[in-house]
Coordinates of C-alpha atoms in Angstrom, one line a residue:
Chain P
M1 CA -4.9 -31.3 35.5
S2 CA -4.7 -33.1 33.1
D3 CA -5.3 -32.8 29.0
T4 CA -4.2 -36.4 28.4
A5 CA -7.7 -37.4 28.3
A6 CA -8.6 -34.5 25.6
T7 CA -5.7 -35.4 23.5
P8 CA -6.6 -37.8 20.1
S9 CA -5.8 -41.4 20.0
D10 CA -3.1 -42.6 17.4
A11 CA -5.9 -44.0 15.3
E12 CA -7.7 -40.7 14.9
I13 CA -4.6 -38.4 14.3
A14 CA -3.8 -40.9 11.5
D15 CA -8.0 -40.2 9.8
R16 CA -7.2 -36.5 10.4
V17 CA -3.6 -36.6 8.6
R18 CA -5.1 -38.1 5.8
S19 CA -8.3 -35.7 6.1
A20 CA -5.7 -33.2 5.7
V21 CA -3.1 -34.7 3.1
R22 CA -6.4 -35.6 1.1
S23 CA -7.5 -31.7 0.9
V24 CA -4.0 -31.2 -0.4
V25 CA -3.2 -34.3 -2.9
G26 CA -7.3 -34.6 -4.0
S27 CA -7.2 -38.4 -3.9
E28 CA -8.1 -40.4 -1.4
L29 CA -5.7 -42.3 1.4
A30 CA -6.1 -46.2 2.6
P31 CA -4.6 -46.5 6.1
A32 CA -2.4 -49.3 4.8
D33 CA -0.8 -47.0 3.0
D34 CA 0.3 -44.9 5.8
A35 CA 3.8 -45.7 5.9
L36 CA 4.5 -44.8 2.2
E37 CA 5.9 -42.0 0.8
L38 CA 3.6 -39.7 -0.4
A39 CA 5.6 -37.8 -3.1
P40 CA 6.2 -40.7 -5.7
R41 CA 2.4 -41.7 -5.5
F42 CA 1.3 -37.9 -6.4
D43 CA 2.4 -35.2 -8.2
A44 CA 0.5 -32.2 -6.3
Y45 CA 3.0 -33.3 -3.1
D46 CA 5.7 -31.3 -4.5
S47 CA 7.9 -28.7 -2.5
L48 CA 4.7 -26.4 -2.5
G49 CA 2.3 -29.1 -2.0
V50 CA 3.9 -29.9 1.4
L51 CA 3.9 -26.2 2.5
D52 CA -0.1 -27.0 2.0
C53 CA 0.5 -30.1 4.1
V54 CA 2.3 -28.3 6.6
G55 CA -0.6 -25.3 7.1
A56 CA -3.6 -27.8 6.7
V57 CA -1.9 -30.1 9.8
E58 CA -1.4 -27.2 11.4
R59 CA -5.2 -26.0 11.4
E60 CA -6.6 -29.5 11.5
F61 CA -4.7 -29.9 14.7
G62 CA -3.9 -26.4 16.0
I63 CA -0.3 -27.0 16.2
A64 CA 2.9 -25.0 14.8
V65 CA 5.3 -26.5 12.9
D66 CA 8.8 -25.2 12.8
L67 CA 10.8 -25.3 9.5
V68 CA 13.9 -26.1 11.1
D69 CA 13.8 -27.5 14.1
D70 CA 10.9 -30.3 12.6
D71 CA 13.0 -30.7 8.8
L72 CA 10.1 -31.0 6.6
R73 CA 11.9 -33.8 4.4
T74 CA 11.7 -36.3 6.9
T75 CA 8.3 -35.4 9.0
F76 CA 6.0 -34.9 6.4
V77 CA 7.2 -37.9 4.0
S78 CA 4.4 -40.1 4.7
V79 CA 0.9 -40.2 6.5
A80 CA 2.6 -42.1 9.3
A81 CA 5.7 -39.9 10.2
I82 CA 3.0 -36.7 9.5
S83 CA 1.1 -38.3 12.5
A84 CA 4.4 -39.1 14.7
L85 CA 4.9 -35.3 14.5
V86 CA 2.0 -34.4 15.2
R87 CA 1.4 -36.9 18.6
R88 CA 4.9 -35.9 19.6
K89 CA 3.4 -32.2 19.4
L90 CA 0.0 -32.3 20.8
D91 CA 2.0 -34.6 23.9
D92 CA 4.4 -31.3 24.3
Q93 CA 1.5 -29.3 24.1
A94 CA -0.6 -31.5 26.9
V95 CA 2.5 -31.1 28.9
L96 CA 3.2 -27.8 28.8
G97 CA -0.6 -27.0 29.1
A98 CA -0.2 -29.2 32.4
A99 CA 2.7 -27.4 33.6
F100 CA 0.5 -24.1 34.0
Chain S
M1 CA 16.6 -24.1 -22.9
Q2 CA 17.8 -23.1 -26.2
A3 CA 21.6 -22.6 -26.5
P4 CA 23.0 -19.6 -25.6
A5 CA 24.6 -17.5 -28.5
A6 CA 27.8 -15.9 -27.7
G7 CA 27.9 -13.3 -24.7
F8 CA 24.2 -13.5 -24.8
T9 CA 22.0 -15.6 -22.1
P10 CA 18.4 -17.0 -22.8
Y11 CA 15.6 -16.6 -20.1
R12 CA 12.3 -18.3 -20.9
T13 CA 9.1 -16.7 -19.6
S14 CA 5.6 -17.4 -20.1
G15 CA 4.3 -14.8 -22.9
T16 CA 1.3 -12.1 -21.8
T17 CA -0.6 -12.9 -24.5
G18 CA 0.3 -16.5 -25.9
G19 CA 3.2 -19.1 -25.2
P20 CA 6.2 -19.1 -23.7
V21 CA 9.1 -16.3 -25.1
T22 CA 12.8 -16.4 -24.8
W23 CA 14.5 -13.0 -24.1
W24 CA 18.2 -12.3 -24.2
R25 CA 20.3 -10.4 -22.6
G26 CA 24.0 -9.3 -23.3
R27 CA 26.8 -9.7 -21.0
D28 CA 27.0 -6.0 -20.1
Q29 CA 23.4 -5.9 -19.9
L30 CA 23.7 -8.5 -17.0
D31 CA 26.8 -7.0 -15.5
A32 CA 24.8 -3.8 -15.5
E33 CA 22.1 -5.4 -13.9
A34 CA 24.1 -7.1 -11.2
E35 CA 25.7 -3.8 -10.3
L36 CA 22.4 -2.0 -9.8
L37 CA 21.3 -4.8 -7.1
A38 CA 24.6 -5.6 -5.1
G39 CA 24.7 -1.8 -4.8
L40 CA 21.2 -1.8 -3.0
F41 CA 22.7 -4.6 -0.4
A42 CA 26.3 -3.6 0.0
D43 CA 25.8 -1.2 3.1
A44 CA 24.5 -4.3 4.8
R45 CA 27.5 -6.2 4.6
P46 CA 25.7 -9.5 3.6
D47 CA 27.9 -12.6 4.5
L48 CA 25.9 -15.2 2.6
V49 CA 23.4 -14.8 -0.1
V50 CA 20.4 -17.7 0.4
T51 CA 18.1 -17.7 -2.8
H52 CA 15.2 -19.8 -3.3
A53 CA 14.7 -18.5 -6.6
P54 CA 15.8 -20.8 -9.6
P55 CA 19.1 -19.8 -11.5
E56 CA 17.2 -20.3 -15.1
H57 CA 14.9 -17.1 -13.9
L58 CA 16.9 -13.9 -14.6
F59 CA 16.3 -12.9 -10.5
G60 CA 17.2 -16.6 -9.8
H61 CA 21.1 -16.0 -12.1
L62 CA 21.3 -12.5 -10.6
M63 CA 21.0 -13.0 -7.2
G64 CA 22.3 -16.9 -7.1
V65 CA 25.4 -15.8 -8.8
L66 CA 26.2 -12.5 -9.9
V67 CA 25.3 -10.7 -7.2
P68 CA 27.4 -12.7 -5.0
R69 CA 30.3 -12.5 -6.9
L70 CA 29.9 -8.6 -6.8
L71 CA 30.0 -8.7 -2.8
G72 CA 32.3 -11.2 -2.7
V73 CA 30.2 -13.9 -0.5
P74 CA 28.9 -17.0 -0.8
A75 CA 25.8 -18.2 -2.5
T76 CA 23.6 -21.0 -1.4
R77 CA 20.4 -22.1 -2.9
L78 CA 18.3 -23.2 -0.9
H79 CA 15.1 -26.0 -1.6
L80 CA 11.8 -24.4 0.0
L81 CA 11.8 -27.7 2.7
D82 CA 15.1 -27.1 3.9
G83 CA 15.7 -24.6 7.2
L84 CA 18.0 -21.2 7.0
P85 CA 21.4 -21.9 6.9
A86 CA 23.2 -21.9 10.9
D87 CA 26.6 -20.7 9.8
C88 CA 26.3 -17.1 8.7
A89 CA 25.4 -13.8 10.6
R90 CA 23.9 -11.9 8.2
P91 CA 22.2 -13.5 5.4
L92 CA 20.6 -12.0 2.2
I93 CA 17.8 -13.6 1.1
A94 CA 16.4 -14.0 -2.4
A95 CA 12.8 -14.4 -1.6
V96 CA 10.2 -15.8 -4.2
P97 CA 6.4 -15.7 -2.6
A98 CA 6.8 -19.2 -0.9
T99 CA 9.7 -17.9 0.8
W100 CA 7.2 -15.7 3.7
W101 CA 6.2 -19.1 4.3
A102 CA 9.5 -20.4 5.3
L103 CA 10.3 -17.5 7.0
G104 CA 7.4 -17.6 8.6
H105 CA 7.8 -21.3 10.3
A106 CA 11.9 -20.3 10.9
A107 CA 10.9 -17.6 13.6
R108 CA 13.8 -19.2 16.2
A109 CA 16.7 -19.3 13.2
L110 CA 15.8 -15.7 11.6
G111 CA 15.9 -14.2 15.9
R112 CA 19.6 -15.8 15.8
Y113 CA 20.7 -13.4 12.7
E114 CA 22.5 -10.4 13.5
R115 CA 20.6 -8.9 10.2
V116 CA 18.8 -10.4 7.9
E117 CA 18.3 -8.8 4.4
V118 CA 15.2 -9.9 2.6
V119 CA 15.1 -9.1 -1.1
H120 CA 12.0 -9.8 -2.5
S121 CA 11.0 -10.3 -6.7
T122 CA 9.1 -11.6 -9.0
A123 CA 5.5 -11.6 -7.8
P124 CA 3.4 -9.1 -5.4
L125 CA 4.1 -9.3 -1.3
P126 CA 2.0 -12.3 0.1
E127 CA -0.4 -11.1 3.1
R128 CA 2.2 -13.4 5.4
A129 CA 5.1 -11.1 5.2
A130 CA 4.0 -8.1 6.5
A131 CA 3.9 -9.9 10.0
V132 CA 7.3 -11.6 9.1
C133 CA 8.7 -8.3 8.9
A134 CA 6.8 -7.0 12.2
A135 CA 8.0 -9.4 13.9
H136 CA 11.7 -9.5 13.6
E137 CA 13.1 -5.8 13.8
R138 CA 16.6 -7.0 12.7
L139 CA 14.7 -8.1 9.1
R140 CA 15.2 -5.2 6.0
L141 CA 12.6 -5.9 3.2
T142 CA 14.2 -4.6 0.1
E143 CA 11.3 -5.2 -3.2
L144 CA 12.7 -5.0 -6.5
H145 CA 9.6 -4.5 -9.2
G146 CA 10.6 -5.7 -12.8
S147 CA 10.6 -8.3 -15.4
T148 CA 12.3 -10.8 -17.4
E149 CA 11.9 -8.3 -20.3
T150 CA 13.2 -5.1 -18.5
G151 CA 15.1 -6.4 -15.4
L152 CA 15.1 -4.0 -12.6
V153 CA 12.4 -1.3 -12.8
G154 CA 11.9 0.5 -9.3
V155 CA 12.7 -0.7 -6.2
R156 CA 10.6 0.3 -2.7
R157 CA 12.3 -0.8 0.9
G158 CA 10.2 -1.7 3.8
G159 CA 7.2 -2.7 2.1
A160 CA 5.3 0.3 1.9
G161 CA 5.3 3.4 0.3
A162 CA 6.2 4.8 -3.7
W163 CA 8.5 2.8 -5.2
E164 CA 11.9 4.5 -6.8
L165 CA 13.1 4.2 -10.6
A166 CA 16.4 2.6 -10.9
R167 CA 18.9 5.2 -12.1
D168 CA 19.3 4.5 -15.3
V169 CA 15.5 3.3 -16.1
T170 CA 13.3 6.3 -18.1
P171 CA 9.7 6.7 -18.2
V172 CA 8.1 6.5 -21.2
G173 CA 5.4 9.0 -22.3
P174 CA 3.2 11.1 -20.3
W175 CA 4.2 11.2 -16.5
L176 CA 1.3 13.1 -14.6
P177 CA 1.5 12.3 -11.3
G178 CA -2.1 10.9 -10.0
T179 CA -2.8 9.5 -13.4
E180 CA -2.9 6.1 -13.3
R181 CA -1.0 4.6 -16.9
R182 CA 0.7 1.2 -17.9
L183 CA 4.6 1.8 -16.8
S184 CA 6.8 2.0 -20.1
V185 CA 10.2 2.4 -19.8
S186 CA 13.2 2.7 -21.5
G187 CA 16.9 2.3 -20.6
P188 CA 20.1 -0.1 -21.6
R189 CA 19.1 -3.2 -20.0
L190 CA 15.9 -4.1 -21.9
A191 CA 16.1 -7.8 -23.1
R192 CA 16.5 -8.4 -27.1
T193 CA 13.8 -11.3 -28.5
A194 CA 17.1 -12.6 -30.4
P195 CA 20.6 -12.0 -29.9
D196 CA 21.3 -10.0 -33.1
A197 CA 18.1 -7.9 -32.7
A198 CA 18.4 -3.9 -31.5
L199 CA 17.8 -3.0 -28.2
P200 CA 14.5 -1.9 -27.8
D201 CA 13.6 1.8 -27.5
A202 CA 10.8 0.9 -24.7
F203 CA 8.9 -1.9 -23.5
V204 CA 5.5 -1.6 -21.7
L205 CA 4.8 -4.0 -19.0
D206 CA 1.4 -4.8 -17.7
D207 CA 1.6 -3.4 -14.6
L208 CA -0.5 -0.2 -13.6
V209 CA 1.3 2.6 -12.0
V210 CA 0.1 6.0 -10.6
P211 CA 3.2 8.6 -10.8
A212 CA 3.9 9.8 -7.5
G213 CA 7.1 12.3 -8.0
P214 CA 9.6 13.0 -11.0
R215 CA 11.2 9.2 -10.9
S216 CA 8.8 7.4 -8.3
Y217 CA 5.2 5.9 -8.8
R218 CA 2.7 3.6 -6.8
L219 CA 1.9 0.3 -8.5
V220 CA -2.3 -0.2 -8.5
G221 CA -2.5 -3.3 -10.7
R222 CA -2.2 -5.7 -13.5
R223 CA -3.8 -5.8 -16.9
A224 CA -2.9 -8.5 -18.4
R225 CA -4.7 -12.0 -17.7
L226 CA -1.6 -13.2 -16.0
V227 CA -1.3 -15.1 -12.2
K228 CA 1.7 -15.7 -10.5
V229 CA 1.8 -18.4 -9.0
N230 CA 5.1 -18.5 -6.4
G231 CA 6.4 -16.3 -8.8
R232 CA 6.2 -17.6 -12.1
R233 CA 3.9 -16.3 -14.5
V234 CA 0.9 -18.6 -15.6
N235 CA -1.6 -17.6 -18.9
A236 CA -4.9 -18.8 -17.5
D237 CA -6.3 -17.6 -20.6
G238 CA -3.8 -20.1 -22.2
V239 CA -4.8 -22.6 -19.5
L240 CA -8.3 -22.6 -20.6
N241 CA -8.0 -23.1 -24.0
R242 CA -6.1 -26.2 -23.3
L243 CA -8.7 -27.2 -21.2
R244 CA -11.5 -26.6 -23.5
A245 CA -9.7 -28.1 -26.3
A246 CA -9.6 -31.4 -24.4
V247 CA -13.4 -31.5 -22.8
P248 CA -15.5 -30.4 -26.2
G249 CA -18.5 -28.4 -25.0
C250 CA -17.5 -27.1 -21.6
R251 CA -18.0 -23.5 -20.4
L252 CA -14.8 -22.2 -18.6
S253 CA -13.7 -18.8 -17.0
W254 CA -10.7 -18.5 -14.2
T255 CA -10.6 -16.2 -11.4
P256 CA -7.5 -15.5 -9.3
V257 CA -7.7 -16.0 -5.9
S258 CA -4.3 -15.2 -2.7
D259 CA -2.6 -17.9 -1.5
P260 CA -1.1 -18.2 1.4
V261 CA 2.3 -20.3 0.4
R262 CA 2.0 -18.9 -3.7
G263 CA 1.2 -15.4 -3.2
E264 CA -1.3 -15.7 -5.8
W265 CA -2.9 -18.6 -7.5
Y266 CA -6.3 -19.8 -9.9
E267 CA -9.3 -21.3 -9.7
I268 CA -11.1 -22.9 -12.9
L269 CA -14.8 -22.2 -13.1
A270 CA -17.0 -25.0 -15.0
E271 CA -20.5 -23.0 -15.9
D272 CA -22.1 -26.6 -16.1
P273 CA -20.9 -28.3 -13.1
A274 CA -21.3 -31.9 -14.4
T275 CA -18.3 -31.2 -16.7
V276 CA -16.1 -30.7 -13.2
P277 CA -14.7 -34.0 -13.0
R278 CA -14.1 -34.2 -16.7
V279 CA -12.6 -31.1 -16.7
A280 CA -10.7 -31.7 -13.4
H281 CA -9.2 -34.9 -15.2
A282 CA -7.6 -33.2 -18.4
V283 CA -5.6 -30.7 -15.6
S284 CA -4.0 -33.8 -13.6
T285 CA -3.0 -35.3 -17.3
L286 CA -2.4 -32.1 -19.5
L287 CA -1.3 -29.7 -17.3
P288 CA 2.5 -29.6 -15.6
P289 CA 2.1 -29.3 -11.7
A290 CA 3.1 -25.5 -12.1
E291 CA 0.2 -24.4 -13.9
R292 CA -2.1 -26.7 -12.2
P293 CA -4.6 -24.4 -11.0
R294 CA -5.5 -24.7 -6.9
R295 CA -9.6 -26.8 -7.8
V296 CA -11.8 -26.8 -10.6
R297 CA -15.3 -25.7 -9.2
P298 CA -19.0 -24.7 -10.3
A299 CA -19.1 -21.3 -11.2
L300 CA -21.4 -19.4 -8.5
M301 CA -23.1 -15.9 -9.0
G302 CA -20.5 -13.3 -7.6
D303 CA -17.3 -15.0 -8.8
A304 CA -14.9 -12.5 -9.4
E305 CA -13.7 -11.9 -12.9
P306 CA -9.7 -11.7 -14.1
P307 CA -8.9 -8.3 -15.4
S308 CA -10.2 -7.7 -19.0
R309 CA -7.8 -8.1 -22.1

């Protein structure tokens, strides 16, 4: 059994991450800005806003983020960083799913 | 923050009906407050106090400085985005509502501790707290009820049941079991409105309680039109007044909402949907982030009304 085909592409992940972040910051996000840090650009992306964003990303992708293991200060700093975390989590889920 | 008068410490809080108010506490009052709290946790033998509460607030000052000193243990203020410390076995965690979100996302770290004491103050427990407590049998929850004005009023263990009045707190007025009333208390730790002001005879809290016994009570609600966003009081009526002045002609109200991170939050409702963009713009330009609503939206039939004045 392989779940590889079911996992979204990097572009789809980035799209969905942008949508999740937009629900928190209330502004449109351009793909060209994916690597930019979010906190300096959006007032709403303070520490509570980051926690909101974690919840939105968890719901969107069905993944679980761990405050200790996943180091929110680096993994939720930008759309690109969040997307990389999501990619890793989904890949891990696919491998675990394939193992059982 | 105002310059402290000799022997007194100021704590600023949103007023229940108007702007911010500064309350003053004497050193002896703070010492008494800290001794009461330290006594609640001494048997747990914590080896580190971890606090998410800001030190400029009474709860944060007590749990970040004075209580650790009495317990003889170090203290650390942790940012919400940081993980839990690994160099301790029995942390005492001073929680704000968002702490429960953090604890719910740190299951493995919590599981490594020998014992965890969580002391929650400043606001009702968020929904997530029950699941966190249920998932960690070595976690003990203590809730503190009180305010900047009164200091500690009551304590509850385990997240359910009645609250017990702190030993130096006296209820004022009729105390009839089963009868709802606003909680009015007297005691030696009430704050003063100025360093040279007399100790108040009593203070009436916003909370509605039902006495359950001679020195116990159940919390049943809150009277004032306030919302506590991550434990911080926000006077939503004051917010509305600022927005109405900025967007002439708009008709606004607000409604409290529960929030998985902040515990409580609020939404602003515009009677005319066409005014929503202008009000939202005023929110983003006029209000500091900590006071902003979750969103501005058109009012709908069936929207809950906040408690009346």
